[in-house]
């Protein structure tokens, strides 16, 4: 399957601009899996896992998704589309920040965005759980990974790599 | 990492006055964020960014906290937004562009390599690799939850936080509504509940 790179660019541009708090898996799943059919739920979960192991931002999964949708050009279009406009917007916002910081509605805006971000993260966890948890072994790995990361200062990439080894051994 | 004296002179026509550290340049920002990306395997990019900036004395902690808060408010991946903001603040548009490029480049190369290998195989993935990816995905869910809990705690602390968090979750995960209308309604409700009171 090869999607038109221009279509991929516009789709991922929109996904980047509507993602708050770094990740918006519910919307990504809705658009890429349900609407466009570019990904399977499994590919979505695989790409997300790979993103955890890669250096740099976790949502480099976009590069993976773009390649699945439209090959090399799809990968580049997805990456540029997802990261470009939001980075531009952030740079512009930084340069306007001094004027905004005295705006009396700013604390209210922050308080309004926080629960939204939390709800998106919760929904994203559910999306990921649906794509990955098919039995007790998977649930145990997820819970152990969470406990390990929550209780110790171990590197997250190490935990993910360890779980990959465990997955291969258990033949999940 | 922390050897500013041994860093080769920045290519500037005018000699800048001798200071404790080299001043920020777009090329210097590119190098800084390449380092941040490489040390940030598995997340924690903002923490690595703060440490690298502090080592060069390019940004105070207060200025960093301000940029960090702003990065949470703009759409898109926080770590990339933060790089764009700090780059823009220190070196203008060129600084922003090279900071983002530095942060993305290592992962982009690595991800493309792995993607081409895993998705390009005729007949799909070998079963062992697929099993390994399934295991990794379970751990990734654990990582995601560790990022969710602190955000949840802060969100439940604001006025109307619990209701609006649950409403967002239900609308997106259970009703599977489109994100933008949900954002509009939830933020409008949040703004109403948290509106600045006159005389406060």
GROMACS .gro file of C-alpha atoms in nm:
model
  372
    1UNK     CA    1   0.000   0.000   0.000
    2UNK     CA    2   0.140   0.339  -0.092
    3UNK     CA    3  -0.038   0.651   0.016
    4UNK     CA    4   0.025   0.981  -0.159
    5UNK     CA    5   0.308   1.165   0.028
    6UNK     CA    6   0.115   1.493   0.009
    7UNK     CA    7  -0.184   1.325   0.173
    8UNK     CA    8   0.047   1.178   0.440
    9UNK     CA    9   0.203   1.521   0.503
   10UNK     CA   10  -0.134   1.692   0.554
   11UNK     CA   11  -0.271   1.411   0.770
   12UNK     CA   12   0.029   1.409   1.005
   13UNK     CA   13   0.041   1.789   1.012
   14UNK     CA   14  -0.311   1.786   1.150
   15UNK     CA   15  -0.224   1.511   1.400
   16UNK     CA   16   0.074   1.711   1.528
   17UNK     CA   17  -0.125   2.028   1.570
   18UNK     CA   18  -0.403   1.858   1.769
   19UNK     CA   19  -0.169   1.668   2.001
   20UNK     CA   20  -0.134   1.822   2.345
   21UNK     CA   21   0.097   1.689   2.611
   22UNK     CA   22   0.313   1.511   2.357
   23UNK     CA   23   0.093   1.222   2.254
   24UNK     CA   24  -0.261   1.184   2.125
   25UNK     CA   25  -0.285   0.813   2.060
   26UNK     CA   26  -0.667   0.807   2.056
   27UNK     CA   27  -0.677   1.051   1.764
   28UNK     CA   28  -0.381   0.882   1.592
   29UNK     CA   29  -0.560   0.548   1.613
   30UNK     CA   30  -0.892   0.697   1.498
   31UNK     CA   31  -0.737   0.861   1.192
   32UNK     CA   32  -0.460   0.619   1.088
   33UNK     CA   33  -0.627   0.286   1.172
   34UNK     CA   34  -1.002   0.342   1.150
   35UNK     CA   35  -1.032   0.624   0.898
   36UNK     CA   36  -0.741   0.585   0.655
   37UNK     CA   37  -0.659   0.217   0.706
   38UNK     CA   38  -0.284   0.289   0.682
   39UNK     CA   39  -0.204   0.090   0.999
   40UNK     CA   40  -0.324  -0.217   1.183
   41UNK     CA   41  -0.367  -0.189   1.564
   42UNK     CA   42  -0.062  -0.415   1.592
   43UNK     CA   43   0.153  -0.187   1.374
   44UNK     CA   44   0.043   0.106   1.589
   45UNK     CA   45   0.161  -0.072   1.905
   46UNK     CA   46   0.485  -0.194   1.740
   47UNK     CA   47   0.578   0.154   1.623
   48UNK     CA   48   0.504   0.302   1.965
   49UNK     CA   49   0.730   0.040   2.127
   50UNK     CA   50   1.011   0.111   1.878
   51UNK     CA   51   0.980   0.481   1.958
   52UNK     CA   52   1.062   0.405   2.322
   53UNK     CA   53   1.392   0.245   2.225
   54UNK     CA   54   1.506   0.514   1.980
   55UNK     CA   55   1.722   0.810   2.079
   56UNK     CA   56   1.523   1.132   2.092
   57UNK     CA   57   1.151   1.197   2.123
   58UNK     CA   58   0.931   0.890   2.175
   59UNK     CA   59   0.686   0.994   1.910
   60UNK     CA   60   0.940   0.916   1.637
   61UNK     CA   61   0.689   0.634   1.592
   62UNK     CA   62   0.546   0.878   1.334
   63UNK     CA   63   0.836   0.795   1.102
   64UNK     CA   64   0.744   0.428   1.133
   65UNK     CA   65   0.376   0.497   1.065
   66UNK     CA   66   0.461   0.716   0.767
   67UNK     CA   67   0.676   0.443   0.614
   68UNK     CA   68   0.397   0.189   0.661
   69UNK     CA   69   0.157   0.427   0.487
   70UNK     CA   70   0.371   0.541   0.195
   71UNK     CA   71   0.729   0.409   0.195
   72UNK     CA   72   1.031   0.642   0.209
   73UNK     CA   73   0.846   0.954   0.102
   74UNK     CA   74   0.568   0.868   0.344
   75UNK     CA   75   0.819   0.839   0.630
   76UNK     CA   76   0.974   1.178   0.552
   77UNK     CA   77   0.636   1.345   0.495
   78UNK     CA   78   0.498   1.207   0.824
   79UNK     CA   79   0.803   1.320   1.023
   80UNK     CA   80   0.816   1.668   0.869
   81UNK     CA   81   0.439   1.710   0.896
   82UNK     CA   82   0.413   1.598   1.257
   83UNK     CA   83   0.710   1.795   1.394
   84UNK     CA   84   0.750   2.093   1.161
   85UNK     CA   85   0.441   2.309   1.218
   86UNK     CA   86   0.430   2.255   1.594
   87UNK     CA   87   0.799   2.345   1.628
   88UNK     CA   88   0.736   2.661   1.424
   89UNK     CA   89   0.438   2.747   1.642
   90UNK     CA   90   0.643   2.690   1.959
   91UNK     CA   91   0.927   2.913   1.842
   92UNK     CA   92   0.674   3.186   1.761
   93UNK     CA   93   0.499   3.140   2.096
   94UNK     CA   94   0.831   3.176   2.278
   95UNK     CA   95   0.895   3.508   2.107
   96UNK     CA   96   0.545   3.629   2.207
   97UNK     CA   97   0.560   3.491   2.560
   98UNK     CA   98   0.675   3.808   2.736
   99UNK     CA   99   0.358   3.989   2.637
  100UNK     CA  100   0.138   3.687   2.721
  101UNK     CA  101   0.281   3.632   3.068
  102UNK     CA  102   0.086   3.928   3.210
  103UNK     CA  103  -0.241   3.818   3.053
  104UNK     CA  104  -0.493   3.753   3.335
  105UNK     CA  105  -0.658   3.460   3.154
  106UNK     CA  106  -0.332   3.264   3.129
  107UNK     CA  107  -0.365   3.074   3.463
  108UNK     CA  108  -0.725   2.985   3.368
  109UNK     CA  109  -0.612   2.857   3.030
  110UNK     CA  110  -0.346   2.645   3.195
  111UNK     CA  111  -0.599   2.504   3.446
  112UNK     CA  112  -0.837   2.428   3.158
  113UNK     CA  113  -0.575   2.249   2.949
  114UNK     CA  114  -0.438   2.027   3.228
  115UNK     CA  115  -0.746   1.798   3.273
  116UNK     CA  116  -0.776   1.773   2.896
  117UNK     CA  117  -0.414   1.657   2.871
  118UNK     CA  118  -0.468   1.403   3.148
  119UNK     CA  119  -0.780   1.267   2.978
  120UNK     CA  120  -0.592   1.231   2.649
  121UNK     CA  121  -0.310   1.042   2.822
  122UNK     CA  122  -0.558   0.806   2.994
  123UNK     CA  123  -0.739   0.738   2.667
  124UNK     CA  124  -0.400   0.679   2.500
  125UNK     CA  125  -0.310   0.419   2.761
  126UNK     CA  126  -0.638   0.239   2.688
  127UNK     CA  127  -0.569   0.244   2.313
  128UNK     CA  128  -0.224   0.098   2.371
  129UNK     CA  129  -0.358  -0.164   2.613
  130UNK     CA  130  -0.615  -0.280   2.357
  131UNK     CA  131  -0.341  -0.323   2.097
  132UNK     CA  132  -0.094  -0.506   2.320
  133UNK     CA  133  -0.264  -0.692   2.604
  134UNK     CA  134  -0.400  -1.023   2.479
  135UNK     CA  135  -0.328  -1.242   2.783
  136UNK     CA  136  -0.188  -1.270   3.132
  137UNK     CA  137   0.178  -1.277   3.026
  138UNK     CA  138   0.141  -0.944   2.846
  139UNK     CA  139  -0.041  -0.786   3.140
  140UNK     CA  140   0.231  -0.907   3.378
  141UNK     CA  141   0.505  -0.752   3.163
  142UNK     CA  142   0.320  -0.420   3.146
  143UNK     CA  143   0.258  -0.410   3.521
  144UNK     CA  144   0.617  -0.512   3.602
  145UNK     CA  145   0.755  -0.248   3.366
  146UNK     CA  146   0.538   0.018   3.530
  147UNK     CA  147   0.639  -0.092   3.882
  148UNK     CA  148   1.008  -0.102   3.791
  149UNK     CA  149   1.002   0.243   3.632
  150UNK     CA  150   0.793   0.390   3.912
  151UNK     CA  151   1.003   0.251   4.197
  152UNK     CA  152   1.357   0.265   4.058
  153UNK     CA  153   1.560   0.505   3.845
  154UNK     CA  154   1.635   0.243   3.579
  155UNK     CA  155   1.649   0.371   3.219
  156UNK     CA  156   1.319   0.326   3.035
  157UNK     CA  157   1.491   0.203   2.718
  158UNK     CA  158   1.657  -0.076   2.918
  159UNK     CA  159   1.318  -0.189   3.051
  160UNK     CA  160   1.172  -0.192   2.699
  161UNK     CA  161   1.468  -0.390   2.562
  162UNK     CA  162   1.440  -0.633   2.854
  163UNK     CA  163   1.070  -0.680   2.783
  164UNK     CA  164   1.153  -0.746   2.417
  165UNK     CA  165   1.391  -1.025   2.518
  166UNK     CA  166   1.123  -1.162   2.751
  167UNK     CA  167   0.868  -1.143   2.470
  168UNK     CA  168   1.092  -1.340   2.235
  169UNK     CA  169   1.159  -1.603   2.501
  170UNK     CA  170   0.792  -1.641   2.598
  171UNK     CA  171   0.682  -1.641   2.231
  172UNK     CA  172   0.399  -1.400   2.301
  173UNK     CA  173   3.054   1.691   2.779
  174UNK     CA  174   3.155   1.953   3.035
  175UNK     CA  175   3.474   2.084   2.874
  176UNK     CA  176   3.377   2.422   2.727
  177UNK     CA  177   3.740   2.538   2.723
  178UNK     CA  178   3.843   2.264   2.479
  179UNK     CA  179   3.556   2.329   2.239
  180UNK     CA  180   3.698   2.471   1.914
  181UNK     CA  181   3.642   2.843   1.868
  182UNK     CA  182   3.302   2.928   1.725
  183UNK     CA  183   3.320   3.054   1.367
  184UNK     CA  184   3.243   3.419   1.433
  185UNK     CA  185   3.408   3.708   1.252
  186UNK     CA  186   3.424   3.932   1.560
  187UNK     CA  187   3.615   3.815   1.862
  188UNK     CA  188   3.367   3.796   2.146
  189UNK     CA  189   3.498   3.889   2.492
  190UNK     CA  190   3.645   3.600   2.682
  191UNK     CA  191   3.381   3.453   2.912
  192UNK     CA  192   3.355   3.140   3.120
  193UNK     CA  193   3.170   2.956   2.844
  194UNK     CA  194   3.130   2.995   2.471
  195UNK     CA  195   2.817   3.196   2.381
  196UNK     CA  196   2.527   3.007   2.222
  197UNK     CA  197   2.543   2.979   1.842
  198UNK     CA  198   2.310   2.788   1.605
  199UNK     CA  199   2.588   2.533   1.543
  200UNK     CA  200   2.646   2.503   1.916
  201UNK     CA  201   2.274   2.442   1.968
  202UNK     CA  202   2.281   2.173   1.700
  203UNK     CA  203   2.563   1.997   1.886
  204UNK     CA  204   2.390   2.040   2.223
  205UNK     CA  205   2.062   1.888   2.106
  206UNK     CA  206   2.236   1.604   1.918
  207UNK     CA  207   2.391   1.516   2.255
  208UNK     CA  208   2.055   1.548   2.432
  209UNK     CA  209   1.891   1.312   2.181
  210UNK     CA  210   2.167   1.053   2.213
  211UNK     CA  211   2.161   1.056   2.594
  212UNK     CA  212   1.781   1.065   2.600
  213UNK     CA  213   1.717   0.708   2.492
  214UNK     CA  214   1.401   0.606   2.674
  215UNK     CA  215   1.273   0.953   2.748
  216UNK     CA  216   1.353   1.221   3.001
  217UNK     CA  217   1.454   1.463   2.727
  218UNK     CA  218   1.357   1.782   2.915
  219UNK     CA  219   1.577   1.675   3.208
  220UNK     CA  220   1.872   1.613   2.975
  221UNK     CA  221   1.809   1.947   2.803
  222UNK     CA  222   1.813   2.132   3.134
  223UNK     CA  223   2.137   1.965   3.238
  224UNK     CA  224   2.314   2.040   2.909
  225UNK     CA  225   2.206   2.405   2.915
  226UNK     CA  226   2.311   2.446   3.278
  227UNK     CA  227   2.654   2.299   3.201
  228UNK     CA  228   2.709   2.570   2.936
  229UNK     CA  229   2.544   2.844   3.147
  230UNK     CA  230   2.325   2.933   2.848
  231UNK     CA  231   1.994   2.948   3.033
  232UNK     CA  232   1.895   3.006   3.397
  233UNK     CA  233   1.672   2.751   3.573
  234UNK     CA  234   1.393   3.008   3.596
  235UNK     CA  235   1.406   3.076   3.222
  236UNK     CA  236   1.411   2.702   3.162
  237UNK     CA  237   1.103   2.645   3.381
  238UNK     CA  238   0.920   2.919   3.190
  239UNK     CA  239   1.005   2.760   2.855
  240UNK     CA  240   0.910   2.418   2.989
  241UNK     CA  241   0.564   2.535   3.100
  242UNK     CA  242   0.507   2.700   2.765
  243UNK     CA  243   0.614   2.382   2.585
  244UNK     CA  244   0.336   2.195   2.767
  245UNK     CA  245   0.078   2.445   2.645
  246UNK     CA  246   0.164   2.437   2.276
  247UNK     CA  247   0.044   2.140   2.070
  248UNK     CA  248   0.294   1.879   1.961
  249UNK     CA  249   0.566   1.675   2.128
  250UNK     CA  250   0.690   1.862   2.438
  251UNK     CA  251   1.059   1.784   2.397
  252UNK     CA  252   1.063   1.910   2.036
  253UNK     CA  253   0.863   2.221   2.128
  254UNK     CA  254   1.108   2.290   2.408
  255UNK     CA  255   1.404   2.263   2.170
  256UNK     CA  256   1.236   2.503   1.925
  257UNK     CA  257   1.162   2.753   2.202
  258UNK     CA  258   1.506   2.747   2.359
  259UNK     CA  259   1.668   2.765   2.016
  260UNK     CA  260   1.452   3.064   1.923
  261UNK     CA  261   1.522   3.238   2.253
  262UNK     CA  262   1.900   3.193   2.231
  263UNK     CA  263   1.967   3.229   1.857
  264UNK     CA  264   1.647   3.327   1.675
  265UNK     CA  265   1.485   3.131   1.391
  266UNK     CA  266   1.810   2.963   1.279
  267UNK     CA  267   1.872   2.850   1.634
  268UNK     CA  268   1.522   2.706   1.656
  269UNK     CA  269   1.561   2.516   1.327
  270UNK     CA  270   1.900   2.366   1.415
  271UNK     CA  271   1.790   2.275   1.769
  272UNK     CA  272   1.494   2.076   1.635
  273UNK     CA  273   1.711   1.916   1.368
  274UNK     CA  274   1.968   1.811   1.628
  275UNK     CA  275   1.703   1.660   1.853
  276UNK     CA  276   1.537   1.463   1.572
  277UNK     CA  277   1.831   1.351   1.357
  278UNK     CA  278   1.971   1.055   1.557
  279UNK     CA  279   1.631   0.898   1.621
  280UNK     CA  280   1.518   0.959   1.264
  281UNK     CA  281   1.816   0.769   1.122
  282UNK     CA  282   1.777   0.487   1.376
  283UNK     CA  283   1.401   0.463   1.328
  284UNK     CA  284   1.425   0.460   0.948
  285UNK     CA  285   1.686   0.185   0.960
  286UNK     CA  286   1.480  -0.036   1.190
  287UNK     CA  287   1.158   0.042   1.002
  288UNK     CA  288   1.299  -0.046   0.660
  289UNK     CA  289   1.431  -0.375   0.798
  290UNK     CA  290   1.117  -0.474   0.989
  291UNK     CA  291   0.850  -0.352   0.744
  292UNK     CA  292   1.044  -0.428   0.427
  293UNK     CA  293   1.083  -0.800   0.484
  294UNK     CA  294   0.897  -1.011   0.230
  295UNK     CA  295   0.653  -1.239   0.410
  296UNK     CA  296   0.649  -1.026   0.724
  297UNK     CA  297   0.849  -1.044   1.045
  298UNK     CA  298   1.012  -1.363   1.174
  299UNK     CA  299   0.802  -1.496   1.467
  300UNK     CA  300   1.077  -1.432   1.724
  301UNK     CA  301   1.106  -1.065   1.623
  302UNK     CA  302   0.728  -1.024   1.632
  303UNK     CA  303   0.723  -1.177   1.982
  304UNK     CA  304   1.001  -0.942   2.092
  305UNK     CA  305   0.808  -0.642   1.959
  306UNK     CA  306   0.496  -0.758   2.147
  307UNK     CA  307   0.699  -0.773   2.469
  308UNK     CA  308   0.844  -0.428   2.401
  309UNK     CA  309   0.494  -0.291   2.339
  310UNK     CA  310   0.382  -0.416   2.683
  311UNK     CA  311   0.672  -0.233   2.847
  312UNK     CA  312   0.592   0.077   2.640
  313UNK     CA  313   0.246   0.070   2.797
  314UNK     CA  314   0.420   0.074   3.137
  315UNK     CA  315   0.629   0.373   3.028
  316UNK     CA  316   0.316   0.550   2.911
  317UNK     CA  317   0.150   0.495   3.250
  318UNK     CA  318   0.448   0.644   3.436
  319UNK     CA  319   0.406   0.958   3.225
  320UNK     CA  320   0.031   0.960   3.286
  321UNK     CA  321   0.031   0.941   3.668
  322UNK     CA  322   0.212   1.274   3.741
  323UNK     CA  323  -0.003   1.461   3.485
  324UNK     CA  324  -0.314   1.305   3.637
  325UNK     CA  325  -0.210   1.419   3.986
  326UNK     CA  326  -0.163   1.781   3.875
  327UNK     CA  327  -0.484   1.776   3.672
  328UNK     CA  328  -0.692   1.649   3.963
  329UNK     CA  329  -0.559   1.942   4.169
  330UNK     CA  330  -0.720   2.212   3.954
  331UNK     CA  331  -1.082   2.322   3.990
  332UNK     CA  332  -1.314   2.081   3.808
  333UNK     CA  333  -1.014   1.861   3.725
  334UNK     CA  334  -1.167   1.522   3.803
  335UNK     CA  335  -1.487   1.583   3.606
  336UNK     CA  336  -1.309   1.729   3.303
  337UNK     CA  337  -1.043   1.455   3.300
  338UNK     CA  338  -1.308   1.181   3.311
  339UNK     CA  339  -1.521   1.360   3.050
  340UNK     CA  340  -1.221   1.386   2.814
  341UNK     CA  341  -1.134   1.020   2.868
  342UNK     CA  342  -1.493   0.905   2.807
  343UNK     CA  343  -1.536   1.121   2.496
  344UNK     CA  344  -1.212   1.002   2.334
  345UNK     CA  345  -1.174   0.643   2.451
  346UNK     CA  346  -1.534   0.525   2.491
  347UNK     CA  347  -1.739   0.744   2.257
  348UNK     CA  348  -1.442   0.778   2.015
  349UNK     CA  349  -1.527   1.137   1.928
  350UNK     CA  350  -1.301   1.363   1.725
  351UNK     CA  351  -1.033   1.539   1.930
  352UNK     CA  352  -1.083   1.902   1.825
  353UNK     CA  353  -1.451   1.935   1.926
  354UNK     CA  354  -1.370   1.760   2.256
  355UNK     CA  355  -1.082   2.004   2.312
  356UNK     CA  356  -1.309   2.300   2.241
  357UNK     CA  357  -1.581   2.188   2.482
  358UNK     CA  358  -1.347   2.079   2.764
  359UNK     CA  359  -1.131   2.392   2.747
  360UNK     CA  360  -1.437   2.617   2.732
  361UNK     CA  361  -1.576   2.445   3.043
  362UNK     CA  362  -1.235   2.468   3.215
  363UNK     CA  363  -1.204   2.838   3.133
  364UNK     CA  364  -1.552   2.902   3.273
  365UNK     CA  365  -1.479   2.720   3.597
  366UNK     CA  366  -1.134   2.879   3.637
  367UNK     CA  367  -1.211   3.229   3.501
  368UNK     CA  368  -1.020   3.512   3.666
  369UNK     CA  369  -1.239   3.677   3.929
  370UNK     CA  370  -1.245   4.053   3.944
  371UNK     CA  371  -1.074   4.184   4.252
  372UNK     CA  372  -0.879   3.862   4.303
   0.00000   0.00000   0.00000
